[in-house]
Coordinates of C-alpha atoms in Angstrom, one line a residue:
M1454 CA -26.2 6.2 9.2
A1455 CA -24.6 9.1 10.7
F1456 CA -22.0 9.1 13.5
E1457 CA -22.4 11.6 16.5
E1458 CA -19.4 13.1 17.9
G1459 CA -17.7 10.8 20.5
P1460 CA -16.9 11.1 24.0
D1461 CA -13.9 13.1 25.4
F1462 CA -10.8 10.7 25.4
N1463 CA -7.4 11.0 27.2
L1464 CA -5.0 12.7 25.0
T1465 CA -2.1 11.5 27.2
T1466 CA -2.9 8.1 26.4
Y1467 CA -3.1 8.4 22.6
H1468 CA -0.4 11.3 22.0
H1469 CA 1.2 9.2 19.5
S1470 CA -1.8 8.8 17.2
L1471 CA -2.9 11.0 14.4
L1472 CA -6.4 10.0 15.0
D1473 CA -6.5 11.8 18.3
W1474 CA -7.5 15.1 16.7
S1475 CA -8.4 17.8 19.2
E1476 CA -7.3 21.2 20.0
D1477 CA -4.0 20.2 20.8
S1478 CA -3.4 17.8 17.9
I1479 CA -3.8 20.6 15.1
S1480 CA -0.2 21.5 15.8
F1481 CA 1.1 18.3 14.0
V1482 CA -1.5 18.1 11.3
P1483 CA -0.1 20.3 8.5
S1484 CA -1.6 21.2 5.3
F1485 CA -0.7 18.7 2.5
L1486 CA 0.2 21.7 0.3
D1487 CA 2.8 23.1 2.7
Y1488 CA 4.5 20.0 4.2
P1489 CA 2.5 16.9 3.3
Y1490 CA 2.1 14.1 5.9
T1491 CA 4.8 15.1 8.1
L1492 CA 4.0 13.1 11.1
H1493 CA 7.4 13.2 12.9
D1494 CA 5.9 14.1 16.3
A1495 CA 3.3 11.4 16.0
I1496 CA 5.8 8.6 15.7
A1497 CA 8.5 10.0 18.2
G1498 CA 8.9 7.4 21.0
Y1499 CA 7.7 4.4 19.2
E1500 CA 9.5 1.3 20.5
C1501 CA 12.0 0.9 17.4
W1502 CA 12.7 4.7 16.8
T1503 CA 14.4 7.2 19.0
R1504 CA 14.7 11.0 18.3
D1505 CA 18.4 10.8 17.5
Q1506 CA 17.5 8.1 14.9
D1507 CA 14.7 10.0 13.6
Q1508 CA 17.0 12.8 13.0
A1509 CA 19.6 11.1 11.6
N1510 CA 17.6 8.9 9.2
L1511 CA 14.6 10.9 8.0
I1512 CA 15.2 13.7 5.5
H1513 CA 13.2 16.7 6.4
T1514 CA 12.2 19.6 4.0
P1515 CA 11.7 22.9 5.5
P1516 CA 8.0 24.1 5.0
S1517 CA 7.4 26.3 2.1
T1518 CA 4.6 28.8 1.1
T1519 CA 2.5 27.2 -1.8
P1520 CA 0.3 29.5 -3.9
A1521 CA -3.4 29.0 -4.2
V1522 CA -4.7 26.2 -6.2
A1523 CA -5.0 27.0 -10.0
P1524 CA -7.0 25.4 -12.6
P1525 CA -5.2 22.7 -14.8
T1526 CA -3.0 24.0 -17.5
T1527 CA -3.8 23.2 -21.0
S1528 CA -0.3 21.5 -21.5
P1529 CA 0.4 18.3 -19.7
P1530 CA 2.5 18.9 -16.7
S1531 CA 5.4 16.7 -15.8
L1532 CA 7.3 15.6 -12.6
P1533 CA 11.0 16.0 -12.5
Q1534 CA 12.9 12.7 -12.9
P1535 CA 15.1 12.1 -9.9
E1536 CA 18.4 10.7 -10.3
F1537 CA 18.7 7.0 -9.8
S1538 CA 21.1 5.6 -7.3
K1539 CA 23.9 3.5 -9.1
K1540 CA 23.0 -0.3 -9.1
R1541 CA 25.4 -2.6 -7.7
K1542 CA 27.0 -5.2 -9.9
L1543 CA 25.8 -8.7 -9.5
P1544 CA 28.6 -11.1 -7.9
T1545 CA 30.5 -13.0 -10.5
S1546 CA 31.2 -15.8 -8.3
P1547 CA 28.5 -18.5 -7.5
T1548 CA 26.2 -17.4 -4.7
P1549 CA 24.8 -20.1 -2.3
L1550 CA 21.7 -20.1 -4.1
D1551 CA 23.5 -20.7 -7.4
K1552 CA 25.2 -23.7 -5.7
A1553 CA 22.1 -24.9 -4.3
A1554 CA 20.2 -24.8 -7.6
A1555 CA 23.2 -26.7 -9.3
H1556 CA 23.2 -29.1 -6.9
E1557 CA 19.3 -29.6 -7.0
N1558 CA 19.7 -30.1 -10.7
R1559 CA 22.0 -32.9 -10.2
R1560 CA 20.0 -34.4 -7.4
R1561 CA 16.7 -34.3 -9.3
T1562 CA 18.5 -36.1 -12.3
V1563 CA 19.5 -38.9 -10.1
A1564 CA 16.2 -38.7 -8.3
D1565 CA 14.2 -39.2 -11.6
S1566 CA 16.5 -42.1 -12.6
G1567 CA 15.2 -43.9 -9.4
D1568 CA 18.5 -44.2 -7.6
E1569 CA 17.6 -41.8 -4.9
G1570 CA 14.4 -41.0 -2.9
D1571 CA 12.6 -38.0 -1.9
G1572 CA 14.8 -37.2 1.0
V1573 CA 16.9 -34.1 1.2
S1574 CA 20.9 -34.6 1.1
E1575 CA 23.4 -33.5 3.5
E1576 CA 24.6 -31.0 1.0
D1577 CA 21.5 -29.4 0.6
A1578 CA 20.9 -29.2 4.3
E1579 CA 24.4 -27.5 4.6
I1580 CA 23.7 -24.8 2.0
A1581 CA 20.3 -24.0 3.5
R1582 CA 22.1 -23.7 7.0
K1583 CA 24.8 -21.3 5.6
Q1584 CA 22.3 -19.2 3.9
G1585 CA 20.1 -19.1 7.1
N1586 CA 22.9 -18.2 9.0
G1587 CA 23.5 -15.1 6.8
R1588 CA 20.1 -13.7 7.6
K1589 CA 21.0 -13.2 11.3
G1590 CA 22.9 -10.0 10.9
E1591 CA 19.8 -8.6 9.2
R1592 CA 17.8 -8.8 12.4
K1593 CA 20.2 -6.3 13.9
G1594 CA 19.0 -4.0 11.1
N1595 CA 21.2 -3.1 8.2
G1596 CA 18.6 -1.9 5.6
G1597 CA 17.3 -4.1 2.7
N1598 CA 20.3 -6.0 1.9
S1599 CA 20.1 -9.6 1.3
G1600 CA 21.9 -12.2 3.1
N1601 CA 24.7 -12.1 0.5
G1602 CA 25.0 -8.5 1.1
N1603 CA 23.7 -7.4 -2.6
K1604 CA 20.2 -5.8 -2.8
E1605 CA 19.6 -6.7 -6.4
V1606 CA 19.5 -10.6 -5.7
R1607 CA 16.0 -11.8 -5.3
W1608 CA 16.6 -15.4 -4.4
A1609 CA 13.4 -16.0 -2.5
E1610 CA 11.4 -15.8 -5.9
H1611 CA 13.7 -18.1 -7.5
L1612 CA 12.6 -20.8 -4.9
L1613 CA 8.9 -19.9 -4.5
N1614 CA 8.1 -19.7 -8.1
P1615 CA 9.7 -22.9 -9.2
C1616 CA 7.8 -24.7 -6.3
A1617 CA 4.6 -23.3 -7.6
T1618 CA 5.3 -24.5 -11.0
A1619 CA 6.4 -28.0 -9.5
I1620 CA 3.0 -28.0 -7.6
E1621 CA 1.2 -27.4 -11.0
A1622 CA 3.2 -30.2 -12.7
A1623 CA 2.6 -32.5 -9.6
N1624 CA 6.4 -33.0 -9.2
Y1625 CA 6.1 -33.8 -5.7
S1626 CA 9.8 -34.7 -5.2
R1627 CA 10.8 -31.3 -6.2
V1628 CA 8.1 -29.4 -4.3
H1629 CA 9.3 -31.6 -1.1
H1630 CA 12.8 -30.4 -1.7
L1631 CA 11.9 -26.7 -2.4
L1632 CA 9.7 -26.7 0.7
Y1633 CA 12.5 -28.0 2.8
V1634 CA 14.8 -25.3 1.5
L1635 CA 12.2 -22.6 2.2
R1636 CA 11.7 -23.6 5.6
E1637 CA 15.3 -23.4 6.6
L1638 CA 15.6 -19.9 5.0
A1639 CA 12.1 -18.4 6.0
S1640 CA 12.0 -15.7 8.6
T1641 CA 9.7 -12.7 9.4
S1642 CA 12.5 -10.8 11.0
G1643 CA 15.2 -11.3 8.4
D1644 CA 15.8 -9.3 5.2
A1645 CA 13.3 -8.9 2.4
N1646 CA 14.3 -12.2 0.9
H1647 CA 13.7 -14.2 4.1
R1648 CA 10.5 -12.6 4.8
L1649 CA 9.2 -13.1 1.2
A1650 CA 10.3 -16.8 1.7
A1651 CA 8.2 -16.8 5.0
Y1652 CA 5.0 -15.4 3.5
G1653 CA 5.4 -17.4 0.3
L1654 CA 6.0 -20.6 2.2
R1655 CA 2.9 -20.1 4.2
S1656 CA 0.7 -19.3 0.8
L1657 CA 2.2 -22.3 -0.8
T1658 CA 1.2 -24.4 2.3
R1659 CA -2.3 -23.4 2.3
H1660 CA -2.6 -23.9 -1.5
L1661 CA -1.3 -27.5 -1.0
S1662 CA -3.7 -28.1 1.8
S1663 CA -6.6 -26.8 0.1
A1664 CA -5.8 -28.8 -2.9
G1665 CA -5.6 -31.9 -0.7
I1666 CA -2.1 -33.0 -1.5
A1667 CA -0.1 -31.8 1.5
A1668 CA 0.5 -35.3 2.7
A1669 CA 1.8 -36.3 -0.7
V1670 CA 4.8 -33.9 -0.2
G1671 CA 5.2 -34.0 3.6
V1672 CA 3.9 -30.6 4.4
P1673 CA 3.7 -29.9 8.0
A1674 CA 0.7 -28.9 9.9
Q1675 CA -0.5 -25.3 9.5
G1676 CA 0.7 -23.2 12.3
S1677 CA 4.4 -24.4 12.4
G1678 CA 5.8 -22.0 9.8
P1679 CA 7.3 -18.6 10.7
A1680 CA 4.6 -16.6 9.0
D1681 CA 1.5 -18.6 10.4
D1682 CA 1.2 -16.3 13.5
S1683 CA 1.9 -13.0 11.7
P1684 CA -0.7 -10.1 12.5
S1685 CA -2.9 -8.7 10.0
F1686 CA -5.1 -5.6 10.3
A1687 CA -8.1 -7.4 11.4
S1688 CA -6.0 -9.4 14.2
T1689 CA -4.3 -6.5 15.6
E1690 CA -5.3 -4.3 18.8
P1691 CA -6.8 -1.3 17.8
K1692 CA -4.1 1.0 19.5
L1693 CA -1.3 -0.8 17.5
F1694 CA -3.3 -0.8 14.4
R1695 CA -3.4 3.0 14.7
S1696 CA 0.3 3.6 15.4
A1697 CA 1.1 1.1 12.5
I1698 CA -0.9 2.8 9.7
I1699 CA 0.5 6.3 10.9
K1700 CA 4.1 5.1 11.1
F1701 CA 3.7 3.5 7.6
H1702 CA 2.4 6.5 6.1
E1703 CA 5.4 8.7 7.7
V1704 CA 8.2 6.3 6.2
S1705 CA 6.6 5.1 3.1
P1706 CA 4.7 6.9 0.3
W1707 CA 2.9 3.7 -0.8
F1708 CA -0.4 5.1 0.3
A1709 CA 0.6 8.5 1.3
L1710 CA 1.5 9.8 -2.3
P1711 CA -2.1 8.8 -3.8
N1712 CA -3.6 10.3 -0.7
S1713 CA -1.7 13.6 -1.3
L1714 CA -2.5 13.7 -4.8
G1715 CA -5.9 13.0 -4.3
N1716 CA -6.7 15.7 -1.5
A1717 CA -5.1 18.5 -3.4
S1718 CA -7.2 17.4 -6.4
I1719 CA -10.5 17.5 -4.2
L1720 CA -9.3 20.8 -2.7
Q1721 CA -9.0 22.0 -6.4
A1722 CA -12.4 20.9 -7.4
V1723 CA -13.9 22.9 -4.4
T1724 CA -12.0 26.0 -5.3
L1725 CA -12.9 25.9 -8.9
D1726 CA -16.7 25.5 -8.0
S1727 CA -17.2 29.1 -6.9
N1728 CA -15.0 32.3 -5.9
Q1729 CA -17.2 32.7 -2.9
R1730 CA -18.3 30.3 -0.3
P1731 CA -18.2 26.9 -2.1
R1732 CA -21.1 24.3 -2.3
P1733 CA -21.2 21.4 0.1
L1734 CA -18.6 18.7 -0.4
H1735 CA -19.5 15.1 -0.4
V1736 CA -16.6 12.5 -0.4
V1737 CA -17.3 9.0 -1.1
D1738 CA -14.5 7.0 0.8
V1739 CA -13.6 3.9 -1.1
G1740 CA -10.2 3.3 -0.1
V1741 CA -7.6 2.0 2.5
S1742 CA -6.7 4.9 4.4
H1743 CA -8.9 4.2 7.6
G1744 CA -9.4 7.9 8.2
I1745 CA -5.7 8.8 8.1
Q1746 CA -6.4 10.6 4.6
W1747 CA -8.9 13.1 5.6
P1748 CA -7.2 15.2 8.5
T1749 CA -5.2 17.2 6.0
L1750 CA -7.9 17.8 3.8
L1751 CA -10.1 19.2 6.5
D1752 CA -7.4 21.4 7.6
A1753 CA -6.7 22.8 4.0
L1754 CA -10.6 23.3 3.7
S1755 CA -10.6 25.4 7.0
R1756 CA -7.9 27.7 5.7
R1757 CA -9.5 28.2 2.2
P1758 CA -9.3 31.8 1.3
G1759 CA -12.9 31.8 -0.4
G1760 CA -14.7 30.1 2.9
V1761 CA -15.2 26.7 3.9
P1762 CA -18.1 24.8 2.5
A1763 CA -21.3 24.8 4.6
L1764 CA -21.2 21.0 5.1
V1765 CA -18.4 18.5 4.4
R1766 CA -19.7 14.8 4.3
I1767 CA -17.8 11.8 4.2
T1768 CA -19.4 8.5 3.2
V1769 CA -17.3 5.2 3.8
A1770 CA -18.3 3.0 1.2
G1771 CA -15.6 0.3 1.3
A1772 CA -18.2 -2.5 1.9
A1773 CA -19.4 -1.8 -1.7
T1774 CA -16.1 -3.5 -3.0
P1775 CA -14.7 -7.1 -2.6
P1776 CA -12.3 -7.5 0.7
G1777 CA -8.6 -7.4 0.0
P1778 CA -5.5 -6.5 1.6
F1779 CA -5.4 -3.4 3.7
S1780 CA -9.3 -3.2 3.6
A1781 CA -10.2 -4.7 7.0
A1782 CA -9.8 -2.9 10.5
P1783 CA -9.8 -4.5 13.9
L1784 CA -12.9 -4.8 15.9
G1785 CA -13.3 -1.7 18.0
Y1786 CA -11.5 0.6 15.7
D1787 CA -13.6 3.6 14.7
F1788 CA -12.1 6.8 13.5
S1789 CA -15.3 8.6 13.1
S1790 CA -15.6 10.2 16.7
H1791 CA -11.9 11.4 16.5
L1792 CA -12.4 12.8 13.4
L1793 CA -15.6 14.6 14.0
R1794 CA -14.0 16.0 17.2
Y1795 CA -11.0 17.4 15.1
A1796 CA -13.5 19.1 12.5
K1797 CA -15.2 20.8 15.5
S1798 CA -11.7 22.2 16.9
I1799 CA -11.2 23.8 13.5
D1800 CA -14.7 25.1 13.1
L1801 CA -15.6 22.8 10.3
N1802 CA -19.0 21.2 9.8
L1803 CA -18.4 17.4 9.2
R1804 CA -20.8 14.3 8.9
I1805 CA -19.7 10.7 8.5
D1806 CA -21.9 8.1 7.0
R1807 CA -21.5 4.6 6.1
A1808 CA -22.9 2.8 3.0
D1809 CA -22.7 -0.8 2.0
T1810 CA -23.6 0.0 -1.7
L1811 CA -23.1 2.7 -4.0
E1812 CA -26.7 2.9 -5.1
P1813 CA -28.0 6.5 -5.4
Q1814 CA -31.0 5.9 -3.0
T1815 CA -28.6 4.8 -0.2
M1816 CA -26.2 7.5 -0.5
S1817 CA -28.7 10.5 0.2
L1818 CA -27.0 12.7 -2.6
A1819 CA -27.9 16.2 -3.2
R1820 CA -27.8 18.2 -6.3
S1821 CA -26.5 21.1 -4.6
E1822 CA -23.2 19.4 -3.4
T1823 CA -19.9 18.8 -5.0
L1824 CA -19.5 14.9 -5.2
V1825 CA -16.1 13.2 -5.2
V1826 CA -15.5 9.4 -5.2
C1827 CA -12.2 8.6 -4.0
A1828 CA -11.3 4.8 -5.0
Q1829 CA -7.9 4.1 -3.4
F1830 CA -6.5 0.6 -3.9
R1831 CA -10.0 -1.3 -3.4
V1832 CA -11.4 -1.7 -7.1
G1833 CA -8.6 -3.9 -8.0
H1834 CA -10.0 -7.1 -5.9
G1835 CA -12.3 -9.7 -7.4
G1836 CA -12.4 -10.4 -11.0
P1837 CA -12.6 -8.1 -14.1
D1838 CA -16.4 -8.2 -14.0
D1839 CA -16.6 -7.1 -10.6
R1840 CA -14.1 -4.2 -11.3
T1841 CA -16.3 -3.0 -14.3
A1842 CA -19.6 -3.4 -12.3
F1843 CA -18.1 -1.5 -9.6
L1844 CA -16.8 1.5 -11.7
R1845 CA -20.3 1.3 -13.6
S1846 CA -21.9 2.0 -10.3
V1847 CA -19.6 4.9 -9.8
R1848 CA -20.5 6.4 -13.1
E1849 CA -24.5 6.1 -12.2
L1850 CA -23.6 8.6 -9.3
N1851 CA -22.8 11.1 -11.7
P1852 CA -19.8 12.5 -9.5
D1853 CA -18.0 15.8 -10.3
L1854 CA -14.6 14.0 -9.7
V1855 CA -13.3 10.5 -9.4
V1856 CA -9.7 9.7 -7.8
L1857 CA -8.8 6.3 -8.8
A1858 CA -5.4 4.9 -7.3
E1859 CA -4.5 1.0 -8.1
V1860 CA -1.4 -1.2 -8.3
D1861 CA 0.3 -1.2 -11.6
G1862 CA 1.2 -4.4 -12.7
G1863 CA 2.4 -3.1 -16.2
G1864 CA 0.4 -5.7 -18.0
A1865 CA -2.4 -5.8 -20.3
G1866 CA -4.4 -8.1 -17.9
E1867 CA -4.3 -10.9 -20.4
T1868 CA -3.6 -14.1 -18.1
D1869 CA -4.0 -17.9 -18.6
G1870 CA -5.4 -18.0 -14.9
R1871 CA -2.8 -20.8 -13.9
F1872 CA -1.7 -20.9 -10.4
P1873 CA 2.2 -20.5 -11.3
A1874 CA 1.6 -17.3 -13.3
E1875 CA -0.6 -15.8 -10.7
F1876 CA 1.5 -16.7 -7.7
G1877 CA 4.6 -15.2 -9.5
R1878 CA 2.9 -11.9 -10.3
R1879 CA 1.9 -11.7 -6.7
S1880 CA 4.9 -12.6 -5.1
G1881 CA 6.7 -9.9 -7.4
L1882 CA 4.4 -7.4 -6.1
L1883 CA 5.0 -8.5 -2.2
W1884 CA 8.8 -8.2 -3.1
K1885 CA 8.6 -4.8 -4.0
F1886 CA 6.7 -3.9 -0.9
L1887 CA 8.8 -6.0 1.6
D1888 CA 12.1 -4.4 -0.1
S1889 CA 10.7 -1.0 0.2
T1890 CA 9.4 -1.5 3.9
S1891 CA 13.1 -2.6 4.7
A1892 CA 14.4 0.7 3.4
A1893 CA 11.7 2.6 5.1
F1894 CA 12.1 1.1 8.5
K1895 CA 15.8 1.1 8.2
G1896 CA 16.1 -2.7 8.5
R1897 CA 14.5 -2.4 12.0
D1898 CA 12.2 -5.2 13.1
C1899 CA 9.3 -3.6 15.3
A1900 CA 5.5 -4.3 15.8
E1901 CA 4.5 -1.7 13.5
R1902 CA 6.2 -3.1 10.5
R1903 CA 5.1 -6.6 11.1
V1904 CA 1.6 -5.3 11.1
V1905 CA 1.7 -3.7 7.8
E1906 CA 3.7 -6.6 6.2
G1907 CA 1.5 -9.2 7.7
E1908 CA -1.4 -7.4 5.9
A1909 CA 0.4 -7.1 2.5
A1910 CA 1.1 -10.5 2.4
R1911 CA -2.4 -11.3 2.1
I1912 CA -2.0 -10.5 -1.4
L1913 CA -0.6 -13.9 -2.2
E1914 CA -3.8 -15.5 -1.3
W1915 CA -6.4 -12.7 -1.9
G1916 CA -5.1 -11.6 -5.1
A1917 CA -5.3 -8.3 -7.0
A1918 CA -5.0 -6.6 -10.3
A1919 CA -1.2 -7.2 -10.2
D1920 CA -1.3 -8.2 -13.8
E1921 CA -3.1 -5.2 -14.9
G1922 CA -1.3 -1.9 -15.8
C1923 CA -2.4 1.8 -15.9
E1924 CA -3.5 1.3 -19.7
R1925 CA -5.7 -1.5 -19.0
W1926 CA -7.6 0.8 -16.2
R1927 CA -7.6 3.7 -18.5
G1928 CA -9.5 1.7 -21.4
R1929 CA -11.9 0.6 -18.6
M1930 CA -12.8 4.0 -17.5
V1931 CA -13.1 5.5 -20.9
G1932 CA -15.4 2.6 -21.9
L1933 CA -17.6 3.4 -19.1
G1934 CA -18.0 7.2 -20.2
F1935 CA -15.3 9.0 -18.2
R1936 CA -12.6 11.2 -19.6
E1937 CA -9.2 11.5 -18.1
E1938 CA -8.2 14.9 -16.3
W1939 CA -4.7 16.4 -15.5
F1940 CA -3.5 17.1 -12.1
G1941 CA -3.0 20.7 -11.1
E1942 CA 0.3 22.1 -10.7
D1943 CA -0.2 22.3 -6.9
A1944 CA -1.1 18.7 -6.5
L1945 CA 1.9 17.7 -8.6
E1946 CA 4.2 20.1 -6.4
A1947 CA 2.5 18.5 -3.4
G1948 CA 3.5 15.0 -4.8
R1949 CA 7.2 16.3 -5.2
A1950 CA 7.4 17.8 -1.7
L1951 CA 6.1 14.6 -0.1
L1952 CA 8.5 12.2 -2.2
R1953 CA 11.6 14.1 -1.3
K1954 CA 11.4 12.9 2.4
Y1955 CA 11.3 9.2 1.7
D1956 CA 14.1 6.8 0.4
G1957 CA 15.8 8.1 -2.7
N1958 CA 15.0 4.9 -4.6
W1959 CA 11.2 6.0 -4.8
E1960 CA 10.3 8.1 -7.8
T1961 CA 7.4 9.3 -9.9
R1962 CA 6.8 9.1 -13.6
M1963 CA 4.1 10.4 -15.7
A1964 CA 1.8 7.9 -17.4
G1965 CA -0.3 10.1 -19.7
A1966 CA -2.3 12.3 -17.4
A1967 CA -1.7 9.7 -14.4
V1968 CA 1.1 9.9 -11.9
G1969 CA 3.0 6.7 -11.3
L1970 CA 4.8 5.7 -8.3
W1971 CA 8.1 3.6 -9.0
W1972 CA 10.3 1.7 -6.6
K1973 CA 14.0 0.9 -7.8
G1974 CA 12.8 1.4 -11.5
H1975 CA 9.7 -0.9 -11.2
R1976 CA 6.1 0.2 -11.3
V1977 CA 4.3 0.2 -8.0
S1978 CA 1.0 2.1 -8.6
F1979 CA -0.7 4.8 -10.2
C1980 CA -3.1 7.7 -9.4
S1981 CA -5.5 9.3 -12.0
L1982 CA -8.4 11.8 -12.1
W1983 CA -11.5 11.3 -14.0
K1984 CA -14.9 13.1 -14.9
P1985 CA -18.0 12.0 -16.7
H1986 CA -17.9 12.9 -20.4
T1987 CA -21.3 14.6 -19.8
R1988 CA -22.6 15.4 -16.3
S1989 CA -26.3 16.1 -15.9
Q1990 CA -27.2 19.0 -13.6

């Protein structure tokens, strides 16, 4: 079904939102080729940011004039490798966690001998209290530092992952002990370790409840943990949801970089189609942007030297994939009317549809249009068979271009399916997200950060292709009849310009023809371009 243009809206009420696209909003929707995703004006005045803080903490790159998009070069382009910040040395003296682990080994040995019950000793409780006190300073906002002042210490995983292993081994005494320590340290407003402990504790508690063994390890009723009432996308009020996703794109490249690369490549596909007015453009949106990705593309199309497409269609087809983190939106949120209004303000003919499947008969495809499928962070949910089936349906659409972005777990996808291994991979991915948002929000706790982190934490239960790397996805695409394409230089330059405005721990690395996004030397995601080997006309 097609969405008609929505009614007028109060621009004063929604002046902080990128989705309020009107005649006045064009001033802060710059081209992604000039100054990608610079939404400084859109976030000014949010509750945990002030203008002085923005100017002191955000690095702004002056707009530059970028040449028109050119066809891909024959030789593989590469992105410059930014210099890493020096890593801090790990402390040589025992940390509170080391002491806790050593004491736990002693306590467990005694417990196994039958001389001690399942209770927690006074020394354990004191260690937990001391580590818990260390997190209070983080609530005042000191970046991504852990309670002991060292960014590289990931103590939460050294409690969560052994707990998952103990659950699998039915070692209830150890599970009881580790859950107690986690409850003492968990906090959704502490540093990245404390927040990971909170979300991991909730996930483990739910796993124990679903397995019917919660009572055996003394797990309290659900709803008593610090993360149990944390917001998610679906549970958030629409206005806060809008401000959260806009602000997250402003301070983090997690989704903004793949969006920028995808938009630049779509514009290139339109430009290469004809030197005159291009064919109508049809973008199938299978992503998590909730409309945020498209204003910069529409703006660039409206300023295209060869003329704008006679019609731009966006078909939102997220329902064609299994649900997962970042895929949901709150009831009452609809970006369509705002996006249509913005398109009208720049004299661009836009149509927005929705589709529950990718069957050609439901997509209203036309031979005369340039068809692009943009699949961003949605295909990786469900099992391997689900991923293959979806990509096969994409191939049957016979598109001109496919933009595929996914989490890069670095592995080959060979898993034993056991709970500890799966939980460990997912908690590792969540750690990178929470650690990067600590830097992105400068350690400040605010409603927008809680929304995006609460949604990201769903990966611990919903799962994702956190075990699969770029090579596994490449093999899957090639096997289905796609060939990989290189990004054009303009797309790569847009990515470089975008990344310069974020924290210095972010970097991009080429993974063959794909562009990989890394955080502190660890893989996060990749973005790649694909075309069918042979495309019927």
